Amino acid sequence: MAEPPDQPPSGQPETPAPPVVSLRLLETTDLHGHIQGYDYAANAPSASVGLARLAGLIAQARAEVEASLLFDNGDFLQGTPMMQYWAQVRGLGPGEIHPMIAAMNAVGYDAATPGNHDFNFGLGFLRRALAGARFPLVCANAVRRVGATPAEDETLLPPWTILERELTDSHGARRKLRIGVIGCLPAQFVEWDRIHLEGQLEARGLLAAARAHLPALRAQKPDLVIALAHTGIAAALPLPELDCDNENLALPLARIEGIDVLLCGHNHLCFPGPDIAEGGGIDPVRGTLAGKPAMIPGRWGSHLGVMDLTLEEGPAGWRIRDFRTELRAISRRPAPGCPAAPLVAEDTGILALNAEAHRETLRYTKRAIGTLTAPLHSFFSQIAPDAALSLVAEAQAAHVRARLIGRPQAELPLLSAVSPFKCGGRGGPDHYLELPPGPLTIRHITDLYAFPNVVSALELTGAELRDWLERAAGMFRRITPGRADQQLLNLDFPCYNFDVIAGLTYEIDLTQPARFSPTDGRLRNGSARRIRDLRFQGAPLDPQARFILATNSYRSAGAGHFIRPQRPALNLGPAETSFDALITHLSATSPVPRTPPRPIWRFAPMPGTSVLFRTSPRAAPFLGEIDAYRHETLGLDTQGFLRIRLHL
């Protein structure tokens, strides 16, 4: 009788199975200064953020396997009042360890890369903070001195490192693996923080730097190469030059030969998962980019990325035979509208380590600066002007006006561009500004203006101002007249790019397509115009007239694609943060009067048409503020947002 075909011929020895090893990769990203679960703006504990809670998941994940490596993907030094206090108020003393770095040391990271926000406080502060790290940091495209080729650049940090770990293979033998780790971040970081980095640091394109440095890394004969890339996932890009224009380059990075695994971040999404659409080399179910394993574990410590690799040894070395990826959440909502419930306890060691820094931060955030006579919130910032943005606009304008005294530009009309920072979105139904009337403290100002931008100003024409507003109007989907319940917002468009310009009045015509691409700001529909009836002081805006626009350093450096990055800002003298300018203005005007928001903009009327908009459930008492439109509430959606039907 013939032997089964999958059996070796009788009398011949079986071919032994190739050796296999298992390695677990753990990733955190975009922690943004959240060490323990605390919301400083609300002055209350939070179950949905924090490295201290992640530490519990990390310990569990490590205990489940023989071998694991823990990585952080950047943006860990900015994002909370504690981070701002240590960078801009208190400072780091000689030899002192930054609270976030101390926490990361305690958790035991194996390597990390910086993100763009880690440069927000300047290069000197970043160096002092990173000096305390007990783990290697890598970055291939932050450059101190540009060489003839990217491979010859003098980089701020080593472009890559090699980690060596011993594992037990499937035959019971001990095997030493060499794991290469290369880091990178969006090249735009030097423009976004030009005011801090100009003349000190330059950037190579993320893709160009990776291609240039991978040969040297591969020459060290690593068994596995991990790209620790602070960049998000976007659909395939049509032009190679977008290397320096696009901040979400994980997909083209995955197509570079020599990279085996991608650990990504930056856009605060979850991957694998439904946050990112399938297609063009993106598999959000399996969790691959161009066929390679990849993950993004949310933001602020919301998730731990866990990737289990099965590596098989062959004639050409080790290769990934299989993998499995999951994102483990630190909390969940029992039901829509309910607060987040923790799924893991906070690590008591991290809490103890951070206790004094936390107490110091609380003392700082409770410092009084004035009084509010009426509540401020961002519940309707995307559908109507609001009083909070009006205050920020006034503070910016007051600062610029004072700095231009005696200069020719002081004769030009002064406008002010502002955008909301907290409008739900990926942050969930709790992620809104809400300041009650009463004492106004530092914690309220950190909620009103969360980023360490500097007040800036540009000289623009009326035509440029119109295009600025057209770019902002990409927030909205195109709406068909006469149809009911159309989705209003383009959820891929961040609210912080929805600029309004105080000093002008205008309507937004939603029947028109967006003039500019919502992702990269390129002109997409040259004949489209959503901004109509644009006026200054009641008269149609002259496209040739010149204006001074107060804004912030992030925007004037080209972030958001409102202007070209090379456009020079006005010299306003010594830099002052928007945060400090806001404190100065509110202190001078306290008690802050109860004033309605400026009538800046509205949607152009569309009879018989309705759109759906969602906001915080806490918006219910304030619905009278949008009575310019007929509206109805439709209850909570599955994520806990309040749904509103708006009749245009």
XYZ file of C-alpha atoms in Angstrom:
648
model
C 0.000 0.000 0.000
C 1.331 3.420 -0.939
C 2.138 5.764 1.932
C 0.182 9.029 2.205
C 1.758 11.721 0.018
C 2.496 14.046 2.957
C 4.639 11.394 4.639
C 8.318 10.844 3.747
C 9.095 7.600 1.863
C 9.494 4.589 4.135
C 12.953 4.300 5.577
C 13.908 7.937 4.994
C 14.261 10.313 7.994
C 11.748 13.115 8.344
C 12.987 16.609 7.469
C 13.026 18.517 10.750
C 10.790 21.535 10.941
C 12.720 24.814 10.736
C 13.356 26.587 14.036
C 10.697 29.075 15.093
C 10.801 31.801 17.740
C 8.071 34.053 19.125
C 8.575 37.736 19.868
C 6.007 40.186 21.206
C 6.203 43.883 20.285
C 4.428 46.388 22.540
C 3.773 49.968 21.476
C 2.530 53.195 23.015
C 2.159 56.407 21.069
C 1.024 60.006 21.424
C 0.949 59.921 25.221
C 1.033 63.742 25.150
C 2.166 64.111 28.738
C -0.546 61.939 30.293
C 1.319 60.162 33.073
C -1.498 59.360 35.467
C -5.198 59.268 34.774
C -6.059 62.892 35.479
C -7.837 65.595 33.508
C -6.245 68.851 34.660
C -8.759 70.955 32.729
C -11.663 69.316 34.573
C -9.642 68.998 37.794
C -10.784 65.393 38.090
C -9.454 61.844 37.653
C -9.846 60.235 34.240
C -10.042 56.518 33.510
C -9.404 56.946 29.792
C -5.841 58.345 29.748
C -2.442 57.794 31.248
C 0.770 55.794 31.190
C 0.144 54.688 34.789
C -2.879 52.670 33.649
C -1.083 51.465 30.526
C 1.687 50.182 32.785
C -0.731 47.597 34.143
C -1.493 46.352 30.631
C 2.207 46.349 29.798
C 2.985 44.199 32.842
C 0.217 41.769 31.896
C 1.372 41.557 28.281
C 4.970 40.935 29.324
C 3.986 38.193 31.750
C 2.154 36.280 29.025
C 5.238 35.619 26.872
C 8.899 34.766 27.170
C 10.201 37.697 25.143
C 8.824 41.172 24.465
C 10.037 44.633 23.482
C 8.345 47.916 24.439
C 8.509 50.990 22.197
C 7.121 54.508 22.312
C 6.380 56.318 19.096
C 6.703 59.959 20.181
C 4.719 63.010 21.266
C 5.264 62.289 24.950
C 6.613 65.668 26.194
C 3.666 67.963 25.327
C -0.069 67.966 25.855
C -0.939 68.518 29.530
C -0.482 71.415 31.956
C 2.225 69.363 33.659
C 4.250 69.288 30.450
C 3.724 73.013 29.898
C 4.644 73.823 33.499
C 7.900 71.868 33.362
C 8.897 73.364 30.029
C 7.808 76.999 30.238
C 7.331 77.870 33.905
C 9.325 75.726 36.262
C 12.039 74.355 33.980
C 14.377 71.415 34.490
C 17.194 71.794 36.998
C 20.706 70.417 36.408
C 20.560 66.631 36.415
C 16.819 66.624 37.098
C 14.745 63.962 35.365
C 11.629 65.120 33.531
C 8.471 63.535 35.073
C 7.457 61.836 31.825
C 10.950 60.485 31.210
C 11.084 59.246 34.810
C 7.810 57.390 34.291
C 8.998 55.904 30.996
C 12.245 54.779 32.640
C 10.242 53.073 35.372
C 7.998 51.273 32.890
C 11.099 50.046 31.061
C 10.995 51.076 27.408
C 13.412 49.396 25.030
C 13.529 52.291 22.525
C 11.591 55.360 21.396
C 11.494 58.048 18.740
C 10.449 61.684 19.188
C 7.273 63.061 17.616
C 6.725 66.521 16.200
C 5.194 67.872 19.426
C 8.292 66.890 21.386
C 10.008 69.854 19.675
C 7.304 72.356 20.746
C 9.364 73.802 23.590
C 12.596 74.197 21.664
C 15.699 72.132 21.048
C 17.447 73.041 24.302
C 14.581 71.802 26.439
C 14.210 68.635 24.364
C 17.879 67.789 24.832
C 17.693 68.341 28.587
C 14.594 66.174 28.849
C 15.936 63.322 26.718
C 19.241 63.322 28.589
C 17.490 61.542 31.456
C 16.220 58.639 29.334
C 17.548 55.176 30.183
C 16.499 53.829 26.786
C 17.816 54.623 23.289
C 16.066 57.242 21.146
C 16.396 57.123 17.377
C 15.464 59.490 14.560
C 16.790 59.410 10.995
C 15.440 62.705 9.670
C 15.939 65.361 12.377
C 19.223 66.835 11.169
C 21.779 69.132 12.846
C 23.934 69.412 9.730
C 22.785 68.487 6.240
C 25.233 66.320 4.330
C 25.705 65.848 0.604
C 23.242 62.947 0.832
C 20.802 61.946 3.582
C 23.143 59.125 4.559
C 25.832 61.741 5.323
C 23.628 63.934 7.509
C 24.630 64.676 11.080
C 21.441 63.665 12.826
C 20.205 64.976 16.171
C 19.805 61.419 17.440
C 21.203 58.146 16.102
C 19.093 57.204 13.067
C 18.849 53.609 14.212
C 19.924 51.164 16.872
C 20.335 47.409 17.261
C 18.719 45.577 20.176
C 19.906 42.076 21.037
C 17.658 39.594 22.807
C 17.921 35.881 23.585
C 14.883 33.707 22.841
C 14.154 29.997 23.042
C 13.309 28.456 19.680
C 10.839 25.677 18.956
C 13.606 23.076 19.332
C 14.459 24.288 22.821
C 17.711 25.993 21.818
C 18.655 29.500 22.953
C 18.935 31.900 20.020
C 20.226 35.465 19.930
C 18.206 37.814 17.744
C 19.347 41.206 16.528
C 16.464 43.653 16.115
C 17.088 46.835 14.161
C 15.016 49.908 15.044
C 14.930 53.007 12.814
C 13.009 56.159 13.759
C 11.454 59.023 11.794
C 8.778 61.739 11.968
C 7.054 64.139 9.547
C 9.549 66.525 7.952
C 7.153 69.430 8.552
C 8.067 69.511 12.246
C 10.809 72.066 11.545
C 8.287 74.374 9.881
C 5.619 73.895 12.537
C 8.154 74.912 15.203
C 10.200 77.232 13.017
C 10.175 79.914 15.699
C 12.085 77.539 18.014
C 14.150 75.510 15.545
C 15.191 77.850 12.738
C 18.963 77.842 12.356
C 19.320 74.915 14.779
C 17.693 71.968 13.078
C 16.628 70.856 9.613
C 14.646 67.917 8.334
C 14.967 65.373 5.583
C 11.912 63.841 4.013
C 10.817 60.870 6.066
C 10.946 58.461 3.119
C 14.259 59.758 1.781
C 15.904 59.438 5.198
C 14.618 55.904 5.690
C 15.895 54.806 2.275
C 19.277 56.402 2.945
C 19.916 54.949 6.399
C 18.490 51.465 5.934
C 21.540 50.119 4.044
C 23.841 50.899 6.977
C 21.356 49.326 9.360
C 20.975 46.244 7.162
C 24.754 45.962 6.933
C 24.709 45.106 10.655
C 22.779 41.958 9.677
C 19.701 42.424 11.875
C 17.221 39.550 11.968
C 14.275 41.944 12.018
C 13.903 45.680 11.195
C 11.228 47.775 12.884
C 10.312 51.233 11.639
C 9.379 53.309 14.661
C 7.600 55.930 12.600
C 5.724 58.889 14.070
C 3.466 59.147 11.049
C -0.106 58.190 10.291
C -1.804 56.105 7.633
C -3.333 57.719 4.552
C -4.335 56.442 1.145
C -1.735 56.097 -1.597
C -0.109 59.396 -2.570
C -0.022 60.403 -6.248
C 3.255 62.334 -6.251
C 6.688 61.341 -4.902
C 7.431 64.929 -3.815
C 4.686 64.630 -1.190
C 7.389 63.132 1.013
C 7.847 66.602 2.475
C 4.241 67.790 2.144
C 2.304 64.969 3.717
C 2.480 64.034 7.375
C 0.840 60.588 7.056
C 3.359 58.484 5.159
C 3.148 55.065 6.798
C 1.881 53.368 3.638
C 4.707 54.479 1.290
C 7.164 53.829 4.124
C 5.914 50.233 4.257
C 6.781 49.815 0.584
C 10.472 50.478 1.228
C 12.525 47.306 1.023
C 14.307 46.418 4.224
C 11.536 47.316 6.678
C 9.733 44.343 8.219
C 7.345 45.903 10.764
C 5.852 49.377 11.203
C 4.909 50.871 14.578
C 3.155 54.146 13.779
C 1.229 57.014 15.380
C 0.715 60.768 14.991
C -2.910 60.809 13.805
C -4.357 59.459 17.086
C -6.256 56.634 15.366
C -6.442 52.919 16.070
C -5.021 50.421 13.593
C -5.978 47.683 12.987
C -9.604 48.691 13.307
C -12.414 50.642 11.637
C -10.746 54.069 12.035
C -8.887 53.619 8.725
C -10.500 52.484 5.475
C -9.369 49.483 3.467
C -7.762 49.800 0.053
C -4.588 50.636 -1.822
C -2.420 48.384 0.326
C -4.187 49.100 3.631
C -5.766 46.108 5.393
C -7.442 47.378 8.598
C -8.705 43.905 9.541
C -5.463 41.968 9.349
C -3.448 45.048 10.274
C -1.040 45.358 7.358
C 0.392 48.085 5.149
C 1.651 46.860 1.778
C 1.488 43.387 3.300
C 3.661 44.230 6.312
C 2.464 44.106 9.961
C 1.639 47.566 11.340
C -0.214 49.161 14.246
C -1.253 52.477 15.797
C -2.521 52.277 19.409
C -4.677 55.420 19.715
C -3.646 58.407 21.813
C -3.062 59.644 25.384
C -2.520 56.083 26.589
C -5.934 54.872 25.445
C -4.560 51.586 24.092
C -1.543 49.333 24.203
C -0.481 47.914 20.865
C 0.366 44.206 21.086
C 1.912 42.436 18.084
C 2.950 38.786 18.307
C 5.460 37.739 15.675
C 6.295 34.186 14.730
C 9.750 34.157 13.166
C 11.015 31.199 11.172
C 14.651 30.544 10.339
C 15.495 29.738 6.734
C 18.532 29.734 4.443
C 18.386 33.542 4.133
C 17.909 34.122 7.866
C 14.848 34.796 9.961
C 11.554 35.840 8.376
C 8.083 36.626 9.663
C 6.048 33.444 9.169
C 2.940 34.766 10.890
C 1.753 37.521 13.216
C -1.237 38.618 15.251
C -2.015 42.179 16.350
C -4.450 43.516 18.931
C -5.047 46.847 20.634
C -5.808 46.533 24.338
C -7.875 49.386 25.762
C -7.395 50.785 29.271
C -11.101 51.679 29.608
C -14.502 51.335 27.997
C -17.899 53.032 28.171
C -20.543 50.685 29.621
C -23.192 52.480 27.551
C -23.473 55.631 25.392
C -23.300 58.730 27.559
C -21.720 56.902 30.494
C -18.263 57.870 31.751
C -15.358 55.632 30.847
C -14.841 52.719 33.226
C -11.282 51.436 33.809
C -10.347 47.960 32.620
C -7.056 47.914 34.517
C -5.784 49.559 37.697
C -3.139 52.264 37.629
C 0.366 51.182 38.546
C 1.011 52.297 42.125
C 4.726 52.667 41.492
C 4.147 55.143 38.668
C 1.637 57.046 40.797
C 4.113 57.289 43.674
C 6.909 58.360 41.350
C 4.697 61.081 39.851
C 3.052 62.233 43.097
C 5.147 65.350 43.748
C 5.083 66.458 40.096
C 1.301 66.042 40.152
C 0.977 68.134 43.324
C 3.191 70.860 41.852
C 1.100 70.923 38.695
C -2.142 71.214 40.663
C -0.767 74.191 42.592
C 0.157 75.826 39.295
C -3.174 75.165 37.563
C -5.187 76.560 40.503
C -3.547 79.990 40.253
C -6.297 82.611 39.815
C -6.137 85.162 36.999
C -9.638 86.660 36.897
C -13.360 85.973 36.795
C -15.775 84.720 34.151
C -19.301 86.151 34.200
C -20.721 83.619 31.704
C -19.909 80.058 30.629
C -17.628 79.381 27.692
C -17.754 76.195 25.648
C -16.989 74.672 22.249
C -20.176 72.626 21.803
C -21.181 74.465 18.624
C -17.845 75.806 17.360
C -18.228 73.926 14.065
C -21.713 75.252 13.248
C -21.785 78.791 14.651
C -19.497 81.530 16.028
C -18.807 81.143 19.742
C -17.749 83.399 22.569
C -14.656 81.383 23.517
C -13.077 81.832 20.085
C -13.993 85.502 20.148
C -11.960 85.901 23.350
C -8.923 84.185 21.845
C -9.248 86.347 18.727
C -9.369 89.500 20.861
C -6.290 88.431 22.853
C -4.281 87.727 19.686
C -5.318 91.010 18.107
C -4.522 93.006 21.254
C -1.017 91.532 21.380
C -0.322 92.207 17.707
C -1.774 95.719 17.870
C 0.530 96.602 20.766
C 3.593 95.220 18.966
C 2.866 97.164 15.758
C 2.583 100.594 17.374
C 4.707 103.107 15.462
C 5.209 100.807 12.468
C 3.701 101.221 8.974
C 1.689 98.001 9.359
C -0.228 99.627 12.225
C -2.162 101.598 9.590
C -3.558 98.424 8.001
C -6.820 96.818 9.198
C -6.178 94.135 11.825
C -8.034 90.789 11.711
C -7.588 87.670 13.849
C -7.747 83.985 12.816
C -8.647 81.387 15.451
C -9.796 77.778 15.518
C -11.286 75.465 18.166
C -9.080 72.791 19.722
C -11.575 70.614 21.592
C -14.607 69.584 19.552
C -15.152 65.899 20.264
C -13.966 63.965 17.242
C -11.393 61.305 18.083
C -11.325 62.585 21.667
C -14.908 61.408 22.210
C -18.007 63.099 23.670
C -16.117 64.413 26.705
C -13.532 66.254 24.598
C -15.045 69.740 24.588
C -14.189 73.035 26.196
C -16.555 73.896 29.055
C -15.659 76.715 31.454
C -18.202 77.635 34.125
C -18.791 81.206 35.345
C -16.781 82.119 38.421
C -13.055 82.175 39.236
C -10.819 81.878 36.185
C -7.627 79.911 36.815
C -4.636 78.643 34.887
C -6.340 75.283 34.386
C -9.170 77.022 32.548
C -6.712 78.787 30.246
C -4.942 75.505 29.459
C -8.341 74.183 28.431
C -9.057 77.252 26.317
C -5.636 77.195 24.625
C -3.859 73.869 24.888
C -0.850 74.334 22.587
C 2.439 76.210 23.190
C 2.118 78.305 20.021
C 3.497 81.823 19.801
C 1.415 84.814 18.689
C 2.247 85.626 15.084
C 1.049 87.934 12.311
C 1.016 87.978 8.511
C 0.357 90.685 5.944
C -2.183 89.283 3.462
C -4.420 90.478 0.657
C -8.179 90.149 0.554
C -7.796 87.384 -2.038
C -5.466 85.454 0.273
C -7.910 85.842 3.154
C -10.684 84.402 0.989
C -8.564 81.350 0.172
C -7.680 81.028 3.855
C -11.387 80.696 4.620
C -11.917 78.348 1.670
C -9.269 76.074 3.127
C -11.061 76.109 6.496
C -14.410 75.342 4.828
C -13.033 71.925 3.872
C -14.350 70.928 7.310
C -17.746 70.304 5.725
C -19.071 67.738 3.301
C -20.807 68.830 0.143
C -24.554 69.025 0.807
C -27.251 68.314 -1.779
C -30.135 70.834 -1.661
C -33.518 69.402 -0.745
C -32.231 66.233 0.931
C -32.744 65.417 4.595
C -30.281 64.307 7.271
C -26.999 64.507 5.395
C -23.794 64.177 7.391
C -22.345 67.672 7.852
C -18.746 67.169 8.924
C -15.820 65.595 7.140
C -14.587 63.564 10.101
C -11.074 63.320 8.634
C -10.723 67.107 8.845
C -9.355 68.130 12.275
C -11.271 70.848 14.084
C -8.048 72.771 14.771
C -7.888 73.512 11.030
C -11.320 75.138 11.034
C -10.175 78.752 11.191
C -12.619 81.626 11.455
C -11.467 85.201 10.921
C -12.759 87.779 13.390
C -13.264 91.140 11.704
C -14.889 89.696 8.585
C -18.416 88.413 7.930
C -19.273 85.705 5.408
C -21.480 82.764 4.496
C -20.418 79.191 3.718
C -22.232 77.693 0.722
C -22.336 73.934 1.305
C -23.738 73.199 -2.150
C -20.233 73.837 -3.535
C -17.403 71.287 -3.431
C -14.379 72.105 -1.302
C -11.910 74.292 -3.190
C -8.879 72.669 -1.544
C -8.064 69.070 -0.689
C -8.902 68.458 2.989
C -5.745 66.375 3.502
C -2.908 68.333 1.897
C -4.479 71.705 1.041
C -3.767 71.450 -2.676
C -6.119 73.214 -5.074
C -8.671 70.606 -6.064
C -11.631 72.506 -7.575
C -10.361 75.754 -9.035
C -13.821 77.079 -9.903
C -15.414 76.168 -6.557
C -16.160 78.905 -4.038
C -17.829 78.065 -0.747
C -17.132 81.466 0.814
C -19.656 84.033 -0.340
C -20.846 87.480 0.689
C -17.416 88.088 2.246
C -17.372 91.549 3.816
C -15.159 93.854 5.835
C -16.910 96.581 7.821
C -20.087 95.851 5.878
C -18.562 96.376 2.413
C -17.551 93.588 -0.027
C -13.963 92.545 0.606
C -11.539 94.060 -1.888
C -9.272 91.231 -3.119
C -6.407 93.720 -3.552
C -6.726 95.373 -0.146
C -4.028 94.558 2.417
C -4.632 93.413 5.979
C -2.707 92.251 9.039
C -3.868 88.848 10.213
C -3.122 87.914 13.828
C -2.665 84.156 14.154
C -0.211 81.746 15.798
C 3.246 80.451 14.913
C 1.926 77.016 13.964
C -0.359 78.494 11.337
C 2.022 81.188 10.055
C 4.688 78.498 9.560
C 2.433 76.807 7.020
C 0.742 74.177 9.194
C -2.652 73.214 7.892
C -1.721 74.345 4.355
C -3.304 77.807 4.654
C -0.184 79.488 3.259
C 3.140 78.328 1.897
C 5.657 77.542 4.673
C 8.186 79.994 3.200
C 5.845 82.979 3.712
C 7.608 85.303 6.204
C 5.719 86.378 9.307
C 5.987 89.906 10.672
C 8.679 90.566 13.256
C 6.733 91.198 16.458
C 9.751 91.398 18.723
C 10.258 89.040 21.691
C 8.137 85.936 21.305
C 5.084 85.567 23.524
C 2.983 82.432 23.623
C -0.688 82.607 22.738
C -1.307 81.148 26.200
C 0.472 84.063 27.916
C -1.180 86.623 25.647
C -4.542 85.165 26.614
C -3.715 85.416 30.317
C -2.624 89.046 29.865
C -5.807 89.926 28.007
C -8.203 88.141 30.359
C -6.484 89.550 33.444
C -6.848 93.061 32.022
C -10.525 92.602 31.134
C -11.593 90.688 34.264
C -14.326 90.191 35.128
C -14.708 88.928 31.578
C -18.006 90.454 30.429
C -21.015 88.459 29.281
C -20.836 89.221 25.563
C -22.380 87.274 22.681
C -20.003 85.842 20.078
C -19.161 88.061 17.147
C -21.500 87.477 14.165
C -18.682 86.256 11.938
C -20.175 83.526 9.750
C -23.183 81.344 9.027
C -24.234 78.667 6.543
C -25.904 79.971 3.390
C -29.646 79.149 3.540
C -30.762 75.921 1.839
C -34.560 75.587 2.200
C -35.836 72.037 2.577
C -32.396 70.725 3.525
C -31.200 69.288 6.817
C -27.843 68.038 8.076
C -26.759 65.933 11.030
C -24.251 67.226 13.540
C -23.059 65.691 16.775
C -21.798 67.279 19.966
C -21.472 66.628 23.681
C -24.554 65.628 25.689
C -23.580 68.515 27.972
C -24.571 70.898 25.159
C -28.303 70.405 25.846
C -28.704 73.452 28.178
C -27.107 75.706 25.548
C -29.169 74.779 22.483
C -30.702 78.263 22.435
C -27.352 79.545 21.153
C -28.017 77.957 17.736
C -31.553 79.283 17.312
C -30.423 80.968 14.098
C -31.186 77.535 12.627
C -34.228 75.395 13.270
C -32.986 72.258 14.989
C -34.028 69.112 16.839
C -32.110 66.754 19.097
C -32.096 63.088 18.088
C -30.664 61.395 21.180
C -27.252 59.835 21.709
C -25.353 57.827 19.130
C -23.435 54.644 19.930
C -20.353 56.641 20.957
C -22.259 58.865 23.381
C -22.458 62.020 21.231
C -25.668 64.060 21.154
C -27.090 64.041 17.606
C -28.668 67.249 16.281
C -30.638 67.789 13.106
C -29.924 71.241 11.694
C -32.267 72.760 9.100
C -30.359 74.978 6.714
